[in-house]
Coordinates of C-alpha atoms (C1' of nucleotides) in Angstrom, one line a residue:
Chain A
M28 CA -3.0 -49.7 8.2
V29 CA -1.5 -46.3 7.3
I30 CA -3.2 -44.6 4.3
K31 CA -0.7 -44.0 1.3
C32 CA -0.6 -40.4 0.1
S33 CA -1.3 -41.6 -3.2
D34 CA -4.6 -43.0 -1.8
C35 CA -5.4 -40.0 0.3
P36 CA -9.2 -39.4 0.2
L37 CA -8.8 -35.8 0.7
Q38 CA -6.8 -35.4 -2.5
R39 CA -10.0 -36.1 -4.3
K40 CA -11.7 -33.1 -2.9
P41 CA -12.1 -29.9 -4.9
L42 CA -10.5 -27.9 -2.1
F43 CA -7.0 -29.3 -2.8
K44 CA -4.3 -29.1 -5.6
D45 CA -3.1 -32.1 -7.2
L46 CA 0.3 -33.3 -6.2
T47 CA 2.8 -34.9 -8.7
E48 CA 3.5 -38.5 -8.2
E49 CA 6.9 -37.6 -7.1
E50 CA 5.6 -35.3 -4.4
E51 CA 3.3 -38.0 -3.3
R52 CA 6.1 -40.3 -2.9
F53 CA 8.0 -37.9 -0.9
M54 CA 5.1 -36.9 1.4
F55 CA 4.6 -40.6 2.1
R56 CA 8.3 -40.9 3.1
F57 CA 7.9 -37.8 5.2
K58 CA 5.0 -39.3 6.8
A59 CA 5.8 -40.9 10.2
G60 CA 2.5 -42.6 11.0
E61 CA -1.1 -41.8 11.7
L62 CA -2.9 -40.9 14.9
T63 CA -6.2 -41.3 16.0
V64 CA -7.7 -39.6 18.9
E65 CA -11.0 -39.2 21.0
P66 CA -13.1 -36.1 21.2
G67 CA -11.8 -33.8 24.0
T68 CA -8.1 -35.0 23.4
S69 CA -5.4 -32.4 23.4
L70 CA -3.1 -32.4 20.5
L71 CA -0.8 -29.8 21.1
M72 CA -0.6 -27.5 24.1
E73 CA 0.4 -23.7 24.2
G74 CA 4.1 -23.3 24.9
S75 CA 4.9 -26.9 24.3
N76 CA 7.7 -28.1 21.9
S77 CA 6.1 -30.8 20.1
P78 CA 8.3 -33.1 17.8
Q79 CA 5.1 -33.6 15.8
L80 CA 3.3 -31.9 13.0
F81 CA -0.2 -32.9 11.7
T82 CA -2.4 -32.9 8.7
A83 CA -6.0 -33.6 9.8
L84 CA -7.4 -36.4 7.8
R85 CA -10.7 -36.9 9.4
G86 CA -12.7 -35.2 12.0
M87 CA -12.7 -31.6 13.3
G88 CA -11.0 -29.6 16.1
L89 CA -10.1 -26.4 17.2
R90 CA -7.2 -23.9 18.0
Y91 CA -7.4 -21.7 21.0
K92 CA -5.5 -19.6 23.5
T93 CA -6.2 -19.1 27.1
L94 CA -5.5 -15.9 29.0
P95 CA -4.1 -15.7 32.7
N96 CA -7.7 -14.8 33.8
G97 CA -9.1 -18.1 32.2
R98 CA -10.9 -16.6 29.2
R99 CA -10.4 -18.5 26.1
Q100 CA -10.1 -17.2 22.6
V101 CA -10.7 -19.8 19.9
I102 CA -8.4 -18.9 16.9
S103 CA -9.9 -21.3 14.3
F104 CA -11.9 -24.3 13.7
I105 CA -9.7 -27.1 12.3
F106 CA -11.3 -29.0 9.2
P107 CA -10.1 -32.1 7.2
G108 CA -6.9 -31.1 5.2
D109 CA -5.8 -28.4 7.7
F110 CA -2.2 -28.4 8.7
V111 CA -1.5 -28.3 12.3
G112 CA 1.6 -27.4 14.4
L113 CA 3.5 -25.2 11.9
Q114 CA 4.3 -22.9 14.8
A115 CA 6.0 -25.5 16.8
G116 CA 7.7 -26.9 13.6
I117 CA 9.1 -23.7 12.6
M118 CA 9.4 -21.4 15.7
G119 CA 9.9 -24.3 18.3
E120 CA 7.0 -23.5 20.2
M121 CA 3.1 -23.4 20.0
S122 CA 1.4 -20.2 20.6
H123 CA -1.9 -21.7 20.9
S124 CA -3.4 -25.1 21.9
V125 CA -4.9 -27.6 19.7
E126 CA -7.7 -29.9 20.7
A127 CA -9.8 -32.5 18.9
T128 CA -13.7 -31.9 19.0
T129 CA -14.8 -35.1 17.4
H130 CA -12.9 -38.2 16.8
M131 CA -10.0 -37.4 14.6
T132 CA -7.5 -39.1 12.4
L133 CA -4.3 -37.3 11.7
C134 CA -1.3 -37.8 9.4
V135 CA 1.9 -37.4 11.7
F136 CA 5.2 -36.0 10.4
N137 CA 8.5 -35.6 12.3
R138 CA 9.5 -31.9 12.9
A139 CA 13.0 -33.1 12.4
D140 CA 12.3 -34.0 8.8
L141 CA 11.0 -30.4 8.1
W142 CA 14.5 -29.3 7.2
S143 CA 14.9 -31.9 4.6
L144 CA 11.6 -30.6 3.0
F145 CA 13.1 -27.2 2.8
K146 CA 16.5 -28.5 1.7
S147 CA 15.4 -30.8 -1.1
H148 CA 11.9 -30.2 -1.9
S149 CA 11.6 -26.5 -2.5
H150 CA 8.1 -26.8 -4.0
R151 CA 6.8 -28.3 -1.1
A152 CA 8.5 -25.6 1.0
F153 CA 6.9 -23.0 -1.0
D154 CA 3.4 -24.9 -0.3
L155 CA 4.2 -24.7 3.4
T156 CA 4.8 -20.8 3.3
W157 CA 1.7 -20.6 1.1
L158 CA -0.3 -22.2 4.0
A159 CA 1.3 -20.0 6.5
A160 CA 0.4 -16.8 4.4
T161 CA -3.1 -18.1 4.1
E162 CA -3.5 -18.6 7.6
E163 CA -2.4 -15.2 8.1
H164 CA -4.9 -13.9 5.5
F165 CA -7.6 -15.7 7.6
L166 CA -6.4 -14.4 10.8
G167 CA -6.3 -10.9 9.5
E168 CA -10.1 -11.4 8.5
A169 CA -11.0 -12.7 11.8
L170 CA -9.3 -9.6 13.4
T171 CA -11.4 -7.5 11.2
S172 CA -14.6 -9.3 12.1
L173 CA -14.0 -8.9 15.9
G174 CA -12.8 -5.4 15.6
Q175 CA -15.4 -4.0 13.2
R176 CA -18.3 -6.2 13.1
T177 CA -21.5 -6.3 15.1
A178 CA -22.6 -9.6 16.7
Q179 CA -24.9 -10.5 14.1
Q180 CA -22.4 -9.8 11.2
R181 CA -19.7 -12.0 13.2
V182 CA -22.0 -14.9 13.5
A183 CA -23.0 -14.7 9.8
W184 CA -19.4 -14.1 8.8
A185 CA -18.2 -17.1 10.7
L186 CA -21.1 -19.4 9.5
T187 CA -20.7 -18.5 5.9
R188 CA -17.0 -19.1 6.0
I189 CA -17.4 -22.4 7.6
F190 CA -20.2 -23.3 5.1
R191 CA -17.9 -22.5 2.2
R192 CA -15.3 -24.6 3.5
G193 CA -17.8 -27.4 3.8
Q194 CA -18.8 -27.1 0.3
A195 CA -15.2 -27.1 -0.9
L196 CA -14.9 -30.4 1.0
N197 CA -17.9 -31.9 -0.3
M198 CA -19.4 -32.1 3.2
V199 CA -22.6 -30.2 2.1
K200 CA -25.6 -32.3 1.3
N201 CA -28.9 -30.7 0.7
G202 CA -27.7 -27.4 2.0
A203 CA -26.5 -28.8 5.2
M204 CA -23.3 -30.2 6.7
M205 CA -22.1 -31.4 10.0
L206 CA -20.9 -28.9 12.5
P207 CA -20.1 -30.6 15.7
Y208 CA -19.1 -27.5 17.8
R209 CA -20.9 -26.0 20.8
Q210 CA -22.4 -22.6 20.7
Q211 CA -19.7 -21.8 23.4
D212 CA -16.9 -22.7 20.9
L213 CA -18.5 -20.2 18.3
A214 CA -18.8 -17.4 21.1
D215 CA -15.4 -18.0 22.1
A216 CA -14.1 -17.6 18.8
L217 CA -16.2 -14.4 18.0
G218 CA -15.4 -12.7 21.3
L219 CA -19.0 -12.9 22.2
S220 CA -20.8 -14.2 25.4
L221 CA -22.6 -17.6 25.1
V222 CA -25.9 -16.0 25.9
H223 CA -25.5 -13.4 23.2
T224 CA -24.3 -15.9 20.7
N225 CA -27.4 -17.9 21.2
K226 CA -29.7 -14.9 20.9
T227 CA -27.9 -14.0 17.7
L228 CA -28.2 -17.4 16.1
A229 CA -31.9 -17.4 17.0
K230 CA -32.4 -14.0 15.2
L231 CA -30.7 -15.4 12.1
R232 CA -32.7 -18.4 12.4
D233 CA -35.9 -16.5 12.6
R234 CA -34.9 -14.5 9.5
Q235 CA -34.7 -17.8 7.5
L236 CA -31.0 -17.6 6.8
V237 CA -29.3 -20.4 8.8
G238 CA -30.1 -23.1 11.1
W239 CA -27.7 -24.9 13.5
S240 CA -29.0 -27.7 15.6
D241 CA -28.0 -31.2 16.5
G242 CA -24.6 -30.5 15.0
M243 CA -26.1 -29.6 11.7
L244 CA -25.5 -26.5 10.0
T245 CA -28.2 -25.5 7.3
V246 CA -27.7 -22.5 5.2
H247 CA -30.9 -21.4 3.4
D248 CA -29.5 -18.4 1.7
L249 CA -25.9 -18.1 1.5
K250 CA -25.9 -14.9 -0.6
A251 CA -28.0 -13.2 1.9
L252 CA -26.0 -14.6 4.8
A253 CA -23.0 -13.0 3.4
E254 CA -24.6 -9.7 2.9
V255 CA -25.6 -9.5 6.4
A256 CA -22.0 -10.3 7.2
E257 CA -21.0 -7.5 4.8
M258 CA -18.5 -9.8 3.3
E259 CA -17.3 -10.5 -0.2
L260 CA -18.1 -14.1 -1.3
D261 CA -15.0 -14.7 -3.4
D262 CA -14.5 -18.2 -4.3
V263 CA -12.3 -20.7 -2.3
R264 CA -8.9 -21.2 -3.5
Q265 CA -7.4 -24.6 -4.1
R266 CA -4.9 -25.3 -1.3
P267 CA -1.9 -27.5 -1.2
L268 CA -2.4 -30.7 1.1
M269 CA 0.7 -31.5 3.1
Chain B
M29 CA 23.0 5.1 -3.4
V30 CA 21.7 1.9 -2.4
I31 CA 22.6 0.3 1.0
K32 CA 24.5 -2.9 0.7
C33 CA 22.9 -5.7 2.8
S34 CA 26.6 -6.1 4.4
D35 CA 26.2 -2.4 5.7
C36 CA 22.5 -2.6 6.6
P37 CA 22.2 -0.5 9.8
L38 CA 19.3 -2.8 10.9
Q39 CA 21.5 -5.7 11.0
R40 CA 23.4 -4.3 14.1
K41 CA 20.1 -4.0 16.1
P42 CA 19.5 -6.7 18.8
L43 CA 16.4 -7.6 17.3
F44 CA 17.8 -9.3 14.2
K45 CA 19.8 -12.6 13.8
D46 CA 23.0 -12.5 12.1
L47 CA 23.3 -13.4 8.5
T48 CA 26.4 -15.3 7.0
E49 CA 28.3 -13.3 4.4
E50 CA 27.2 -15.6 1.8
E51 CA 23.6 -14.8 2.7
E52 CA 24.1 -11.1 2.7
R53 CA 25.6 -11.6 -0.7
F54 CA 22.6 -13.5 -1.7
M55 CA 20.2 -10.8 -0.4
F56 CA 21.9 -8.0 -2.0
R57 CA 21.5 -9.7 -5.3
F58 CA 17.9 -10.3 -4.6
K59 CA 17.4 -6.7 -3.7
A60 CA 16.0 -4.9 -6.7
G61 CA 16.3 -1.3 -5.3
E62 CA 15.4 1.0 -2.7
L63 CA 12.2 3.0 -2.2
T64 CA 11.5 6.3 -0.4
V65 CA 8.0 7.2 0.1
E66 CA 6.2 10.5 1.9
P67 CA 3.7 9.9 4.8
G68 CA 0.5 8.9 3.7
T69 CA 1.7 6.9 0.7
S70 CA -0.2 3.6 -0.3
L71 CA 2.6 1.0 -0.5
L72 CA 0.3 -1.9 -1.5
M73 CA -3.5 -2.1 -1.9
E74 CA -5.9 -4.7 -0.9
G75 CA -6.6 -7.1 -3.9
S76 CA -3.6 -6.0 -5.7
N77 CA -1.1 -8.1 -7.3
S78 CA 2.1 -6.3 -6.7
P79 CA 5.2 -7.4 -8.3
Q80 CA 7.3 -6.1 -5.2
L81 CA 8.1 -7.2 -1.7
F82 CA 9.6 -4.8 0.7
T83 CA 11.6 -4.8 3.8
A84 CA 11.0 -1.6 5.8
L85 CA 14.4 0.1 6.4
R86 CA 13.5 3.4 8.1
G87 CA 10.2 4.6 9.1
M88 CA 6.9 3.4 10.2
G89 CA 3.6 2.4 8.4
L90 CA 0.6 0.3 9.1
R91 CA -1.5 -2.6 7.5
Y92 CA -5.2 -2.3 7.3
K93 CA -8.4 -3.8 6.0
T94 CA -11.5 -1.8 5.0
L95 CA -14.9 -3.2 5.2
P96 CA -17.7 -2.6 2.6
N97 CA -19.4 0.0 5.1
G98 CA -16.2 1.9 5.3
R99 CA -15.0 0.8 8.8
R100 CA -11.2 0.1 9.0
Q101 CA -9.3 -2.6 10.8
V102 CA -5.7 -1.9 11.4
I103 CA -3.9 -5.3 11.4
S104 CA -0.5 -4.3 12.6
F105 CA 1.9 -1.6 12.7
I106 CA 5.0 -1.6 10.6
F107 CA 8.5 -1.1 12.3
P108 CA 11.9 -0.9 10.7
G109 CA 12.9 -4.4 9.7
D110 CA 9.4 -5.7 9.0
F111 CA 8.9 -7.6 5.8
V112 CA 6.0 -6.4 3.8
G113 CA 4.1 -8.0 1.0
L114 CA 4.6 -11.6 1.6
Q115 CA 0.9 -12.3 0.9
A116 CA 1.1 -10.9 -2.7
G117 CA 4.4 -12.6 -3.1
I118 CA 3.1 -16.0 -2.2
M119 CA -0.5 -16.0 -2.8
G120 CA -0.6 -13.5 -5.7
E121 CA -2.9 -11.1 -3.9
M122 CA -2.7 -8.7 -0.9
S123 CA -5.5 -9.3 1.6
H124 CA -4.8 -5.9 3.2
S125 CA -3.3 -2.5 2.2
V126 CA -0.1 -1.0 3.4
E127 CA 0.4 2.7 4.0
A128 CA 3.3 4.7 5.1
T129 CA 2.6 6.7 8.3
T130 CA 5.9 8.5 8.4
H131 CA 8.5 9.1 5.7
M132 CA 9.8 5.6 4.8
T133 CA 12.7 3.9 3.2
L134 CA 12.3 0.4 2.0
C135 CA 14.3 -2.2 0.4
V136 CA 12.5 -3.5 -2.7
F137 CA 12.7 -7.3 -4.0
N138 CA 11.2 -8.9 -7.1
R139 CA 8.4 -11.2 -6.7
A140 CA 9.6 -13.1 -9.4
D141 CA 12.8 -14.0 -7.7
L142 CA 11.2 -15.2 -4.8
W143 CA 11.1 -18.7 -6.4
S144 CA 14.9 -18.6 -6.7
L145 CA 15.0 -18.1 -3.0
F146 CA 13.2 -21.3 -2.4
K147 CA 15.0 -23.2 -4.9
S148 CA 18.5 -22.4 -4.1
H149 CA 18.5 -20.8 -0.7
S150 CA 16.6 -23.1 1.5
H151 CA 17.7 -21.5 4.7
R152 CA 16.4 -18.0 3.7
A153 CA 13.3 -19.7 2.5
F154 CA 12.9 -21.2 6.1
D155 CA 13.5 -17.7 7.5
L156 CA 10.8 -16.5 5.3
T157 CA 8.5 -19.2 6.6
W158 CA 9.6 -18.5 10.1
L159 CA 8.4 -14.7 9.6
A160 CA 5.3 -15.9 8.3
A161 CA 4.6 -18.2 11.3
T162 CA 5.7 -15.3 13.6
E163 CA 3.1 -13.1 12.0
E164 CA 0.5 -15.7 12.6
H165 CA 1.6 -16.0 16.1
F166 CA 1.1 -12.2 16.5
L167 CA -2.3 -12.2 14.9
G168 CA -3.4 -15.0 17.1
E169 CA -2.6 -12.7 20.1
A170 CA -4.2 -9.8 18.6
L171 CA -7.4 -11.8 18.0
T172 CA -7.2 -12.8 21.6
S173 CA -7.0 -9.3 22.5
L174 CA -9.8 -8.1 20.7
G175 CA -11.9 -11.0 21.6
Q176 CA -11.2 -11.4 25.2
R177 CA -9.7 -8.0 26.6
T178 CA -11.3 -5.0 27.9
A179 CA -10.5 -1.6 26.6
Q180 CA -8.0 -1.0 29.2
Q181 CA -6.5 -4.2 28.8
R182 CA -6.3 -3.8 25.0
V183 CA -4.6 -0.5 25.0
A184 CA -2.1 -1.6 27.7
W185 CA -1.4 -4.8 25.6
A186 CA -0.7 -2.8 22.5
L187 CA 1.4 -0.2 24.2
T188 CA 3.6 -2.8 25.8
R189 CA 4.1 -4.8 22.6
I190 CA 5.0 -1.7 20.8
F191 CA 7.4 -0.6 23.5
R192 CA 9.2 -3.8 23.7
R193 CA 9.6 -3.8 20.0
G194 CA 11.1 -0.4 20.3
Q195 CA 13.5 -1.6 22.9
A196 CA 14.6 -4.4 20.6
L197 CA 15.3 -1.9 18.0
N198 CA 17.2 0.5 20.3
M199 CA 14.7 3.1 19.8
V200 CA 14.1 3.7 23.4
K201 CA 16.0 6.4 25.1
N202 CA 15.2 7.6 28.6
G203 CA 12.2 5.3 28.7
A204 CA 10.6 6.9 25.7
M205 CA 10.3 6.2 22.1
M206 CA 8.9 7.9 18.7
L207 CA 5.3 6.7 18.1
P208 CA 4.0 8.7 15.2
Y209 CA 0.5 7.1 14.9
R210 CA -2.8 9.1 15.6
Q211 CA -5.1 7.9 18.4
Q212 CA -7.4 6.9 15.5
D213 CA -5.0 4.3 14.3
L214 CA -4.6 2.7 17.7
A215 CA -8.4 2.8 18.0
D216 CA -8.9 1.0 14.7
A217 CA -6.3 -1.6 15.8
L218 CA -8.0 -2.4 18.9
G219 CA -11.7 -2.4 17.5
L220 CA -12.3 0.6 20.1
S221 CA -14.0 4.0 19.1
L222 CA -11.5 7.0 19.0
V223 CA -13.3 8.7 22.0
H224 CA -13.0 5.5 24.2
T225 CA -9.4 5.0 23.2
N226 CA -8.7 8.6 24.1
K227 CA -10.5 8.0 27.5
T228 CA -8.7 4.9 28.2
L229 CA -5.3 6.5 27.4
A230 CA -6.2 9.1 29.9
K231 CA -6.8 6.6 32.6
L232 CA -3.5 4.9 32.1
R233 CA -1.8 8.3 32.2
D234 CA -3.4 9.1 35.4
R235 CA -2.3 5.7 36.8
Q236 CA 1.3 6.8 36.0
L237 CA 1.8 3.9 33.7
V238 CA 2.3 5.3 30.4
G239 CA 2.2 8.7 28.6
W240 CA 1.8 9.3 24.7
S241 CA 1.8 12.8 23.3
D242 CA 3.4 14.5 20.6
G243 CA 4.2 11.4 19.0
M244 CA 6.3 10.2 22.0
L245 CA 5.5 7.0 23.9
T246 CA 6.7 7.0 27.5
V247 CA 6.4 4.0 29.7
H248 CA 6.9 4.5 33.4
D249 CA 6.3 1.0 34.4
L250 CA 6.3 -1.8 31.8
K251 CA 6.0 -4.6 34.2
A252 CA 2.8 -3.0 35.8
L253 CA 1.4 -2.1 32.4
A254 CA 1.9 -5.7 31.1
E255 CA 0.0 -6.7 34.4
V256 CA -2.9 -4.4 33.4
A257 CA -3.0 -6.2 30.2
E258 CA -2.8 -9.8 31.8
M259 CA -0.2 -10.8 29.3
E260 CA 3.1 -12.5 29.7
L261 CA 6.2 -10.4 29.3
D262 CA 8.4 -13.1 27.6
D263 CA 11.5 -11.8 25.8
V264 CA 11.4 -10.7 22.2
R265 CA 12.8 -13.4 19.8
Q266 CA 15.5 -12.7 17.5
R267 CA 14.2 -12.7 14.1
P268 CA 15.6 -13.0 10.6
L269 CA 15.9 -10.0 8.4
M270 CA 15.1 -10.3 4.7
Chain C
dC22 C1' -35.0 -42.5 36.7
dG23 C1' -31.7 -38.9 38.1
dC24 C1' -27.4 -36.7 36.5
dT25 C1' -24.8 -33.8 33.8
dA26 C1' -24.0 -30.8 29.6
dA27 C1' -26.1 -27.9 26.2
dA28 C1' -29.3 -24.7 24.6
dT29 C1' -32.7 -21.3 25.6
dT30 C1' -35.2 -17.4 27.5
dG31 C1' -35.8 -13.2 30.6
dA32 C1' -34.3 -9.3 33.6
dG33 C1' -31.1 -5.8 34.6
dC34 C1' -26.8 -3.5 34.1
dC35 C1' -22.6 -1.5 32.4
dG36 C1' -18.7 -0.9 29.2
dA37 C1' -18.2 1.2 25.1
dA38 C1' -20.5 3.6 21.3
dT39 C1' -22.3 7.7 19.3
dC40 C1' -23.3 12.5 19.3
dA41 C1' -21.7 17.2 20.0
dA42 C1' -18.7 20.5 21.1
dA43 C1' -14.5 22.6 22.7
dA44 C1' -9.6 23.2 22.8
dG45 C1' -5.0 22.6 21.0
dT46 C1' -1.6 22.3 16.9
dC47 C1' 0.3 23.5 12.8
dG48 C1' 0.8 25.1 8.1
dT49 C1' -0.7 28.7 4.9
dG50 C1' -1.3 33.1 3.2
dG51 C1' -2.7 37.9 3.5
Chain D
dC25 C1' 2.3 38.7 12.8
dC26 C1' -2.2 37.2 13.0
dA27 C1' -6.2 35.2 11.1
dC28 C1' -8.0 31.0 9.0
dG29 C1' -9.0 26.4 8.1
dA30 C1' -7.9 21.4 8.5
dC31 C1' -6.7 18.0 11.8
dT32 C1' -6.1 15.8 16.1
dT33 C1' -7.0 15.6 20.8
dT34 C1' -10.0 16.2 24.8
dT35 C1' -14.3 16.2 27.5
dG36 C1' -19.1 15.9 28.6
dA37 C1' -23.9 13.7 28.0
dT38 C1' -26.6 10.2 26.3
dT39 C1' -27.8 5.7 24.3
dC40 C1' -27.3 1.2 23.4
dG41 C1' -25.4 -3.5 22.1
dG42 C1' -23.9 -7.0 24.4
dC43 C1' -22.7 -8.7 29.3
dT44 C1' -23.7 -11.0 33.7
dC45 C1' -26.9 -13.3 36.4
dA46 C1' -30.4 -16.7 37.0
dA47 C1' -33.7 -19.9 35.8
dT48 C1' -35.7 -23.2 32.7
dT49 C1' -35.9 -26.4 28.9
dT50 C1' -34.0 -30.0 26.2
dA51 C1' -31.1 -34.0 25.2
dG52 C1' -28.2 -37.8 26.1
dC53 C1' -26.7 -41.4 29.2
dG54 C1' -25.4 -44.9 33.0

DNA sequence: CGCTAAATTGAGCCGAATCAAAAGTCGTGG
DNA sequence: CCACGACTTTTGATTCGGCTCAATTTAGCG
């Protein structure tokens, strides 16, 4: 049984802007169905021209690119509420792959309907562009991390960003949240080797800043962690939910 | 005297999609004026809420972010036809700074009019989103370069990307184009030190692949350069001009 | 219980950073 | 016309953060 947008559990999270009833109705018409996938499933492939767009409802995943030589760059981690497949939707081709890390449930939209969104729901079109601009913002930050931060700063940067997102999604209980990725995933996201990522995590653990084991991320001192990363801890902006 | 969009010299370059006459008229109404700046001028500042958006008409510049510790990450180089300030336009705040490297001329748009674009020119709104998605694509590639490529591959990657853009803009004459940046700018874009960037350029020069001196970039063997970078040499897509 | 995947730890090496200085380029003013 | 200063490029020497290689430990799981 497909969830109605008006009943969407994500809509209640502090991270998301409210939609008008009219918008909720439109989105529900826009919604083509729901998709449930197992861990490890590929949702979109680099170079593919998928007819579908998604919004992650439950579960986590990741976006990544692979080089000819086999190395992998994780572009970002996918959390509930993230919109996936805009590239294919707009440009006709994905520039990266998307894979489910956990069991996931996603809202499915038809790419063909995207145009009607621009045509007759300019407010939602604006929201979509907002999402794209926000992603651009994020990638600029990530680029800065890889280009200018040391290993320890990178790891600290990534974990505070993840943790803040977790907070905005009400995923944090007693200073801890689920984080079901492997160290290899984080390493590939930060341009570090697995071994060095592991050693760096150990150092942060020893400094009593964070813990991450058994898929649980515990942050003992977010402020201090952000300081290690030399990053601003500005508050998370509400975002539109597609 | 302000250039009419219908007379825009960029529109004739192979890089850009044609606009309908109606769109050209609309864009000209959208256009608030023209701006000319000297080398070194800041166009937008990180964190600022500028009321203006720009399209680069002539000249070159760069986007960058600075960390609290003073290090700088160059996000991208700005070429004629690039749209600047979308972040502030959409999200209300720039996440990076923009600076003119050479003398530049830019079309100026009012941020306040952006909404009318979404409201009544959905096709142009779509184009804007297309640009945002393309930028996202680019940043994903850049991220992959910093995360997974060696110094030599990064430099090769950046130079072939730049050169291809130059080709699409008809800036290449006899295998060479103007490239008025400093080595420090390239270093900051690639997350390398100035010294190592210089040595890496020297190696590529010795291998007879590229030359870059006196602000002129000469590519002797684009195919081979792309191979060094381990990148695909897919053709440049036509893009909308705002 | 053996098998496989993930996390951890140690040793040694190398790519790129830092430090330092020289050399080329260019505009300015005496 | 040349000397001076500011900036950029180039080259050499040295150091070090992070990589690779190689085991070992830990944690599910059929």
